[in-house]
GROMACS .gro file of C-alpha atoms in nm:
model
  194
    1UNK     CA    1  15.805  20.921   0.478
    2UNK     CA    2  15.835  21.270   0.629
    3UNK     CA    3  15.729  21.563   0.428
    4UNK     CA    4  15.995  21.808   0.321
    5UNK     CA    5  15.885  22.158   0.413
    6UNK     CA    6  16.205  22.330   0.279
    7UNK     CA    7  16.277  22.274  -0.099
    8UNK     CA    8  16.461  22.402  -0.401
    9UNK     CA    9  16.749  22.580  -0.243
   10UNK     CA   10  16.930  22.860  -0.455
   11UNK     CA   11  17.239  23.015  -0.358
   12UNK     CA   12  17.438  23.338  -0.453
   13UNK     CA   13  17.722  23.544  -0.294
   14UNK     CA   14  17.598  23.601   0.052
   15UNK     CA   15  17.228  23.502  -0.017
   16UNK     CA   16  17.008  23.206  -0.059
   17UNK     CA   17  16.656  23.152  -0.158
   18UNK     CA   18  16.437  22.848  -0.039
   19UNK     CA   19  16.083  22.733  -0.098
   20UNK     CA   20  15.899  22.703   0.225
   21UNK     CA   21  15.595  22.455   0.173
   22UNK     CA   22  15.399  22.553   0.481
   23UNK     CA   23  15.161  22.823   0.584
   24UNK     CA   24  15.289  23.182   0.575
   25UNK     CA   25  15.295  23.201   0.951
   26UNK     CA   26  15.571  22.930   0.951
   27UNK     CA   27  15.773  23.128   0.703
   28UNK     CA   28  15.737  23.431   0.913
   29UNK     CA   29  15.859  23.254   1.222
   30UNK     CA   30  16.164  23.130   1.037
   31UNK     CA   31  16.208  23.489   0.916
   32UNK     CA   32  16.197  23.627   1.275
   33UNK     CA   33  16.430  23.354   1.405
   34UNK     CA   34  16.676  23.442   1.129
   35UNK     CA   35  16.680  23.796   1.259
   36UNK     CA   36  16.679  23.734   1.624
   37UNK     CA   37  16.817  23.394   1.721
   38UNK     CA   38  17.128  23.336   1.514
   39UNK     CA   39  17.447  23.387   1.734
   40UNK     CA   40  17.762  23.573   1.611
   41UNK     CA   41  18.052  23.774   1.753
   42UNK     CA   42  18.005  24.159   1.786
   43UNK     CA   43  18.151  24.450   1.973
   44UNK     CA   44  18.010  24.450   2.320
   45UNK     CA   45  18.205  24.743   2.451
   46UNK     CA   46  18.478  25.002   2.360
   47UNK     CA   47  18.724  25.140   2.603
   48UNK     CA   48  18.867  25.460   2.470
   49UNK     CA   49  19.241  25.503   2.621
   50UNK     CA   50  19.340  25.798   2.402
   51UNK     CA   51  19.138  26.012   2.151
   52UNK     CA   52  19.261  26.326   2.030
   53UNK     CA   53  19.072  26.303   1.696
   54UNK     CA   54  18.795  26.551   1.608
   55UNK     CA   55  18.521  26.281   1.683
   56UNK     CA   56  18.388  26.225   2.033
   57UNK     CA   57  18.437  25.895   2.208
   58UNK     CA   58  18.078  25.789   2.150
   59UNK     CA   59  18.107  25.849   1.790
   60UNK     CA   60  18.413  25.610   1.766
   61UNK     CA   61  18.246  25.359   1.982
   62UNK     CA   62  17.930  25.354   1.767
   63UNK     CA   63  18.129  25.334   1.445
   64UNK     CA   64  18.317  25.022   1.576
   65UNK     CA   65  17.999  24.881   1.737
   66UNK     CA   66  17.844  24.831   1.386
   67UNK     CA   67  18.149  24.653   1.231
   68UNK     CA   68  18.091  24.296   1.160
   69UNK     CA   69  18.348  24.068   1.281
   70UNK     CA   70  18.427  23.701   1.155
   71UNK     CA   71  18.507  23.442   1.416
   72UNK     CA   72  18.709  23.162   1.285
   73UNK     CA   73  18.834  23.029   1.633
   74UNK     CA   74  18.775  22.664   1.743
   75UNK     CA   75  18.453  22.566   1.897
   76UNK     CA   76  18.469  22.620   2.279
   77UNK     CA   77  18.739  22.880   2.234
   78UNK     CA   78  18.528  23.115   2.434
   79UNK     CA   79  18.238  23.367   2.415
   80UNK     CA   80  18.461  23.680   2.407
   81UNK     CA   81  18.768  23.820   2.223
   82UNK     CA   82  18.967  24.151   2.275
   83UNK     CA   83  19.101  24.369   1.998
   84UNK     CA   84  19.334  24.660   2.043
   85UNK     CA   85  19.379  24.968   1.812
   86UNK     CA   86  19.645  25.229   1.839
   87UNK     CA   87  19.695  25.467   1.546
   88UNK     CA   88  19.867  25.811   1.523
   89UNK     CA   89  19.865  26.065   1.243
   90UNK     CA   90  19.688  25.861   0.958
   91UNK     CA   91  19.367  25.701   0.880
   92UNK     CA   92  19.240  25.453   1.142
   93UNK     CA   93  19.088  25.161   0.960
   94UNK     CA   94  18.940  24.823   1.034
   95UNK     CA   95  19.276  24.670   0.928
   96UNK     CA   96  19.455  24.835   1.236
   97UNK     CA   97  19.282  24.607   1.486
   98UNK     CA   98  19.514  24.357   1.661
   99UNK     CA   99  19.385  24.051   1.853
  100UNK     CA  100  19.505  24.029   2.196
  101UNK     CA  101  19.546  23.659   2.220
  102UNK     CA  102  19.861  23.556   2.044
  103UNK     CA  103  19.729  23.214   1.930
  104UNK     CA  104  19.421  23.387   1.763
  105UNK     CA  105  19.654  23.657   1.608
  106UNK     CA  106  19.865  23.397   1.438
  107UNK     CA  107  19.570  23.225   1.281
  108UNK     CA  108  19.379  23.564   1.205
  109UNK     CA  109  19.094  23.391   1.392
  110UNK     CA  110  18.896  23.714   1.461
  111UNK     CA  111  18.883  23.968   1.177
  112UNK     CA  112  18.649  24.232   1.037
  113UNK     CA  113  18.444  24.120   0.757
  114UNK     CA  114  18.498  24.256   0.402
  115UNK     CA  115  18.657  24.546   0.288
  116UNK     CA  116  18.868  24.803   0.477
  117UNK     CA  117  18.656  25.060   0.651
  118UNK     CA  118  18.794  25.401   0.761
  119UNK     CA  119  18.677  25.489   1.119
  120UNK     CA  120  18.839  25.843   1.124
  121UNK     CA  121  19.113  26.040   0.963
  122UNK     CA  122  19.375  26.159   1.213
  123UNK     CA  123  19.596  26.460   1.185
  124UNK     CA  124  19.970  26.450   1.225
  125UNK     CA  125  19.959  26.493   1.617
  126UNK     CA  126  19.629  26.304   1.659
  127UNK     CA  127  19.603  25.964   1.826
  128UNK     CA  128  19.342  25.698   1.883
  129UNK     CA  129  19.394  25.414   2.112
  130UNK     CA  130  19.105  25.169   2.205
  131UNK     CA  131  19.036  24.838   2.331
  132UNK     CA  132  18.729  24.659   2.193
  133UNK     CA  133  18.553  24.358   2.385
  134UNK     CA  134  18.379  24.137   2.129
  135UNK     CA  135  18.113  23.890   2.262
  136UNK     CA  136  17.885  23.637   2.126
  137UNK     CA  137  17.527  23.735   2.119
  138UNK     CA  138  17.210  23.728   1.927
  139UNK     CA  139  17.008  23.990   1.724
  140UNK     CA  140  16.716  23.973   1.979
  141UNK     CA  141  16.960  24.170   2.212
  142UNK     CA  142  17.086  24.423   1.947
  143UNK     CA  143  17.095  24.440   1.572
  144UNK     CA  144  17.481  24.436   1.581
  145UNK     CA  145  17.464  24.069   1.672
  146UNK     CA  146  17.256  23.991   1.377
  147UNK     CA  147  17.458  23.842   1.096
  148UNK     CA  148  17.147  23.846   0.884
  149UNK     CA  149  17.116  24.183   0.703
  150UNK     CA  150  16.807  24.104   0.507
  151UNK     CA  151  16.540  23.861   0.491
  152UNK     CA  152  16.188  23.843   0.339
  153UNK     CA  153  15.936  23.636   0.158
  154UNK     CA  154  15.703  23.636  -0.118
  155UNK     CA  155  15.387  23.430  -0.142
  156UNK     CA  156  15.380  23.205  -0.447
  157UNK     CA  157  15.119  22.950  -0.565
  158UNK     CA  158  15.143  22.656  -0.320
  159UNK     CA  159  15.454  22.782  -0.129
  160UNK     CA  160  15.638  23.091   0.022
  161UNK     CA  161  15.983  23.194  -0.130
  162UNK     CA  162  16.219  23.301   0.155
  163UNK     CA  163  16.524  23.491   0.066
  164UNK     CA  164  16.807  23.536   0.338
  165UNK     CA  165  17.122  23.765   0.295
  166UNK     CA  166  17.404  23.766   0.543
  167UNK     CA  167  17.673  24.034   0.610
  168UNK     CA  168  17.959  23.790   0.564
  169UNK     CA  169  18.007  23.668   0.914
  170UNK     CA  170  17.852  23.337   0.837
  171UNK     CA  171  17.684  23.176   0.533
  172UNK     CA  172  17.312  23.206   0.463
  173UNK     CA  173  17.286  22.827   0.501
  174UNK     CA  174  17.450  22.839   0.840
  175UNK     CA  175  17.210  23.116   0.953
  176UNK     CA  176  16.934  22.914   0.827
  177UNK     CA  177  17.033  22.603   1.019
  178UNK     CA  178  17.099  22.813   1.347
  179UNK     CA  179  16.758  22.962   1.307
  180UNK     CA  180  16.564  22.661   1.259
  181UNK     CA  181  16.744  22.494   1.556
  182UNK     CA  182  16.641  22.785   1.771
  183UNK     CA  183  16.291  22.769   1.639
  184UNK     CA  184  16.267  22.404   1.710
  185UNK     CA  185  16.388  22.456   2.062
  186UNK     CA  186  16.118  22.714   2.122
  187UNK     CA  187  15.845  22.473   1.988
  188UNK     CA  188  15.971  22.180   2.196
  189UNK     CA  189  15.988  22.396   2.502
  190UNK     CA  190  15.629  22.527   2.436
  191UNK     CA  191  15.504  22.168   2.374
  192UNK     CA  192  15.667  22.063   2.712
  193UNK     CA  193  15.468  22.322   2.893
  194UNK     CA  194  15.139  22.168   2.774
   0.00000   0.00000   0.00000
C-alpha cells in the first residue's frame, strides 16, 4: 500500500489547510509550486484609446493589471480573451468591462473576481476607453498570474501544516492539484536526465 503524504484536509472560504507528512523541504517545494506554477488568466496588455482622466495611462494599466479575473470558458477555448471598457462622466469600475467574444459575453465566461472595484472617477467631460488582452500564464512569470495570494507552513510534531489561500480565481484545492501536477512533472523530468 502506498503511503499518503497529504492528509487531514480542512477547507474554508478561499483557503485550505493540509497536513504534509514528509520532510519540510517537500512542503517548501509544494509552497513554491503553488506560487509559481498554477496557471490562470490575467491582463497581459492594456491598450488605451482615450484617457482624459486625471490619471496617466500607465497608472490605469497598472490598476487593471492587478485585477484578478475568473475564467469559466470551456477547456480548449483558448489562451487569450479580450475585454473592452468605455466610460464617460462617472466612476469607471470593473463591472464596466465587456467581453469581445459574443459567445463568452452571453455566458459571462470571463469576469473580474469578487466585488466591484473602482479604477478611476471621471468628471463630466472625461472619458476612458481601453482594450485589455487577458492571457493564461503562471506566477513564475509575474505575480498577476498567481491565483494563490497566501501560502505558508508551520512545523508540527511529525508533520508540516500547509495553509493555502487563493484570490477567488480558482479554489485552493484546484490550485493544490495544479501545483502538485507541475511539481511531479519537474521531478519526472529531473529523473529522466539521470
